GROMACS .gro file of C-alpha atoms in nm:
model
  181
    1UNK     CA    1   0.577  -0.260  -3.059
    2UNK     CA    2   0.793  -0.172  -2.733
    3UNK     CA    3   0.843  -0.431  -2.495
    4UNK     CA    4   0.711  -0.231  -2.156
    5UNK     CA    5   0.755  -0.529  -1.915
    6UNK     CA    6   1.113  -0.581  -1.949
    7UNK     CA    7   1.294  -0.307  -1.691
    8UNK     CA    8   1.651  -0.162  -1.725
    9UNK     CA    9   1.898  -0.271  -1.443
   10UNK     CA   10   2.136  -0.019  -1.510
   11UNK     CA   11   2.165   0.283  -1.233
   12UNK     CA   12   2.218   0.604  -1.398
   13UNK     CA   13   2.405   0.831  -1.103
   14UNK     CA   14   2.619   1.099  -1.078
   15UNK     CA   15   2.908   0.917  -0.971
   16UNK     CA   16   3.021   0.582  -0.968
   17UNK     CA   17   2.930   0.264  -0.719
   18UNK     CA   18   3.231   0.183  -0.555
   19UNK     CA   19   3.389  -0.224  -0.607
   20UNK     CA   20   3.212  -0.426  -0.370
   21UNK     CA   21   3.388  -0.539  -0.081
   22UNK     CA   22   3.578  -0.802  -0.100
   23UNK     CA   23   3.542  -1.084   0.202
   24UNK     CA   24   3.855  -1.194   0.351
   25UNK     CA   25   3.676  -1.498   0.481
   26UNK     CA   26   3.371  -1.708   0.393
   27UNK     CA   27   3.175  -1.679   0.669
   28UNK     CA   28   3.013  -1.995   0.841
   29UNK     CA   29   2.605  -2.006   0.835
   30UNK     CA   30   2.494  -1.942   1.155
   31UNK     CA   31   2.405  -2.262   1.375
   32UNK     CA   32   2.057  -2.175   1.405
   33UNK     CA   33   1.798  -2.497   1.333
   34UNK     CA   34   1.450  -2.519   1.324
   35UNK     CA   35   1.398  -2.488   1.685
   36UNK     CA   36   1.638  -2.227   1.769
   37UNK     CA   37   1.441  -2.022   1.496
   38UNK     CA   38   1.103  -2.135   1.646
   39UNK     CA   39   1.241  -2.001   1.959
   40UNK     CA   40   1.365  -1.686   1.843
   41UNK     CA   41   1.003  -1.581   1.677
   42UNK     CA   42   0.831  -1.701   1.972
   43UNK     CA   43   1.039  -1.472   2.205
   44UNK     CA   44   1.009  -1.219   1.953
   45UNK     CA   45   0.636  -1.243   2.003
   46UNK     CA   46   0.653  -1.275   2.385
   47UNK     CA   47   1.001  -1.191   2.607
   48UNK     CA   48   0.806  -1.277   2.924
   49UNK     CA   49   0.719  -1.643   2.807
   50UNK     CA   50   0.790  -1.923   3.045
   51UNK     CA   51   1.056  -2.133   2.958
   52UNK     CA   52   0.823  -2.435   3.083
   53UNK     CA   53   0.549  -2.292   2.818
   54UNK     CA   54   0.811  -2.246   2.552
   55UNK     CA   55   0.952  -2.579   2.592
   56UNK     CA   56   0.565  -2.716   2.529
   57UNK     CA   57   0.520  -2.526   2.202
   58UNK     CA   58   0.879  -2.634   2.036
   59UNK     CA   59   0.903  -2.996   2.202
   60UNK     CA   60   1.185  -2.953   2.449
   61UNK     CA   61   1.215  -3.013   2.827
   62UNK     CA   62   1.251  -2.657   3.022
   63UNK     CA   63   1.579  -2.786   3.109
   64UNK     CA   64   1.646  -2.823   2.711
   65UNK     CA   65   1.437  -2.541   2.618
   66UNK     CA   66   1.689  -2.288   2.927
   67UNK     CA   67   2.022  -2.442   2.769
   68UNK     CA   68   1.951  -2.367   2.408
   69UNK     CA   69   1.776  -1.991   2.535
   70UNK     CA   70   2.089  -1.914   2.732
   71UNK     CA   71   2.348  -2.040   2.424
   72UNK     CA   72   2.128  -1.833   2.183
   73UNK     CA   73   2.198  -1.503   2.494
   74UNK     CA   74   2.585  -1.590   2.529
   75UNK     CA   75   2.605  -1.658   2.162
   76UNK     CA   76   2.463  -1.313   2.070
   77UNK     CA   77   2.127  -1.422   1.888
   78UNK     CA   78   1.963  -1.240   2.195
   79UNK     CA   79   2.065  -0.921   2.285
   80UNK     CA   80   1.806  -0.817   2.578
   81UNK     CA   81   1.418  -0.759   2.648
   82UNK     CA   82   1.262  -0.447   2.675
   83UNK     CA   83   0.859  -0.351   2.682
   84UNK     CA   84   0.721  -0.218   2.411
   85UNK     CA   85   0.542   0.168   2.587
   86UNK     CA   86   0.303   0.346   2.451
   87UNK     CA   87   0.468   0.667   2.317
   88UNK     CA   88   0.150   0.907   2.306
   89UNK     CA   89   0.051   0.830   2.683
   90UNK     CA   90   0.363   0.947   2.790
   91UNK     CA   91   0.417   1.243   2.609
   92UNK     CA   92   0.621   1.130   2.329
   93UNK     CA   93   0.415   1.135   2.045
   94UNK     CA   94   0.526   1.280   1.791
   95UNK     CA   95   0.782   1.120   1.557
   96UNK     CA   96   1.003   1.303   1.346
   97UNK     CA   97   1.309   1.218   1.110
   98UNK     CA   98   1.601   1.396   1.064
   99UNK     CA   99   1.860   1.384   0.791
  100UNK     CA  100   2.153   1.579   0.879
  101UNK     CA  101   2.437   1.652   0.648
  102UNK     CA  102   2.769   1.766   0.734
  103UNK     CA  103   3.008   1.998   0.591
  104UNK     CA  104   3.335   1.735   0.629
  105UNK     CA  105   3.320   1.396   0.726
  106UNK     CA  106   3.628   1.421   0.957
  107UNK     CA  107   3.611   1.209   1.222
  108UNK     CA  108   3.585   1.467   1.484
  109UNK     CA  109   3.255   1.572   1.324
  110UNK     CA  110   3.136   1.249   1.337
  111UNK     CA  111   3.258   1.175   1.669
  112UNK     CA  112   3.064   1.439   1.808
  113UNK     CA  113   2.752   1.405   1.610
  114UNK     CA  114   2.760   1.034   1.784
  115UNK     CA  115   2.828   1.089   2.123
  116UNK     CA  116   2.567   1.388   2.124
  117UNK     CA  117   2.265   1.157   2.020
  118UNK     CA  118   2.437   0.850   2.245
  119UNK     CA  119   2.277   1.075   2.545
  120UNK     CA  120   1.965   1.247   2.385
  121UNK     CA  121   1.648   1.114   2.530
  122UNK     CA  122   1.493   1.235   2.189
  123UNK     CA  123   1.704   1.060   1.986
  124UNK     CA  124   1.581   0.672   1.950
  125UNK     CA  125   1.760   0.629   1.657
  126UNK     CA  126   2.084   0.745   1.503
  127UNK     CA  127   2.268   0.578   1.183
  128UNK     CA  128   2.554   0.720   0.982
  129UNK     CA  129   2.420   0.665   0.621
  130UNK     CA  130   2.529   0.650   0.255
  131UNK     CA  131   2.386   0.836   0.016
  132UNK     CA  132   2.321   1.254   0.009
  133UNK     CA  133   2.306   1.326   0.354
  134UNK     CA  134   2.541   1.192   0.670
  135UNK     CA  135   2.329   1.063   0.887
  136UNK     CA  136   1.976   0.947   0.996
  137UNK     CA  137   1.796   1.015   1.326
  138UNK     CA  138   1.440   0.913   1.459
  139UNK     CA  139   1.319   1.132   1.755
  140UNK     CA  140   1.021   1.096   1.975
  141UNK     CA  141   0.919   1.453   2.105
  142UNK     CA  142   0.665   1.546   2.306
  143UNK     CA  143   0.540   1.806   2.003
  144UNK     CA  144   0.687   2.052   1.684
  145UNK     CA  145   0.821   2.286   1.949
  146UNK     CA  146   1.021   2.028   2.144
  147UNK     CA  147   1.180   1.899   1.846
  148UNK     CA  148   1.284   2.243   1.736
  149UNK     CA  149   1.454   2.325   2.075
  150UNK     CA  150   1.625   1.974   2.021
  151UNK     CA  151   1.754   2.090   1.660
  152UNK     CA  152   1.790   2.420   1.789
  153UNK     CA  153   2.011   2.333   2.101
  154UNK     CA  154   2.171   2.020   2.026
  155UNK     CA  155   2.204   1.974   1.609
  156UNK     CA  156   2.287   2.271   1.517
  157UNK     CA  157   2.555   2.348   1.790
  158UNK     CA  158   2.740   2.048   1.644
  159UNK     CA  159   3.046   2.125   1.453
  160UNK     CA  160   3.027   2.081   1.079
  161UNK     CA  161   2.632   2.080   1.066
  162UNK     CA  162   2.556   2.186   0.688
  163UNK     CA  163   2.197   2.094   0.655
  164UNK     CA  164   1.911   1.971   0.838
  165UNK     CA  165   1.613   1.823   0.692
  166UNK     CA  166   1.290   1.737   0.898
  167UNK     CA  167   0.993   1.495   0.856
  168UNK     CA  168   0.726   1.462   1.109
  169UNK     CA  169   0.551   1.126   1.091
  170UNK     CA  170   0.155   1.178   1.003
  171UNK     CA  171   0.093   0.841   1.025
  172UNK     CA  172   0.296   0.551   1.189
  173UNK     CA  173   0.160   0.278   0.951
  174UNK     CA  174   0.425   0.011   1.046
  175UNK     CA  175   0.668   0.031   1.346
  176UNK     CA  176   0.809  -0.346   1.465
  177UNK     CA  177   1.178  -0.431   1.604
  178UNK     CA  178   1.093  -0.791   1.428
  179UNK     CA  179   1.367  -0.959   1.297
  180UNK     CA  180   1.259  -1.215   1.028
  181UNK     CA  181   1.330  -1.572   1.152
   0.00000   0.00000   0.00000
């Protein structure tokens, strides 16, 4: 009888993985602790929290509770606030993703893929990828035909554009910019 539980760890591709990178340094664990993680999920859950309210919940003085909030800010941890909008209310609800794959990935290609989609108010997403296409976008259009003037007027004028692939969202079952903590 066939063992079916054990599975095969091999990958079977067309070509092979590359070596893994090596590290030229061991890089330090980051110095967060307990309550610098406590406060990282609570702002997570609230930017607008007091600092006298967040101090309460973690056990710290506001004073203590504002230091270690503005080291985790300079030290990068935090990177900004923004609310959270309702897409569909103002006329952005439809979601679509694009792969796009290019014919050459010269830098000038690239270069102009990126600074295209830096100033696209479509385009709330853009990340050069690995795998069988270049890179991955996630719009937010108003509807089907405003996404296919976007393609239409801004992909496809791009030089080096091979292929573009399109899926509109049906169903947004899971959408967070949660980091786990």
């Amino acid at each position: 009888m066939m063992n079916t539980s054990a599975r095969s760890t091999t990958s079977h591709t067309s070509r092979p993985l590359p070596p893994p990178l090596a590290d030229p340094q061991p890089r330090p664990l980051p110095p967060v602790d307990a309550i610098d993680a406590q406060l990282l999920r609570l702002l997570q859950d609230d930017g607008r929290i007091a600092i006298t309210r967040l101090g309460e919940v973690v056990g710290l003085s506001p004073a203590a509770t504002h230091d270690r909030v503005a080291r985790l800010k300079r030290e990068g941890y935090i990177l900004g606030y923004e609310a959270v909008l309702n897409a569909e209310k103002l006329t952005s609800g439809l979601l679509v993703f694009a792969e796009i794959s290019v014919n050459d990935p010269a830098p000038g290609i690239g270069r102009a893929l990126k600074a295209a989609m830096q100033v696209r108010h479509e385009v709330i997403e853009c990340h050069e990828v690995d795998g069988r296409f270049d890179y991955l976008l996630k719009t937010r259009v108003a509807d089907m035909y405003a996404y296919r003037d976007f393609v239409a007027s801004v992909v496809w004028k791009l030089p080096g554009v091979r292929e573009v692939r399109t899926y509109a969202v049906i169903d947004e079952i899971k959408n967070t910019s949660r980091i786990p903590v």
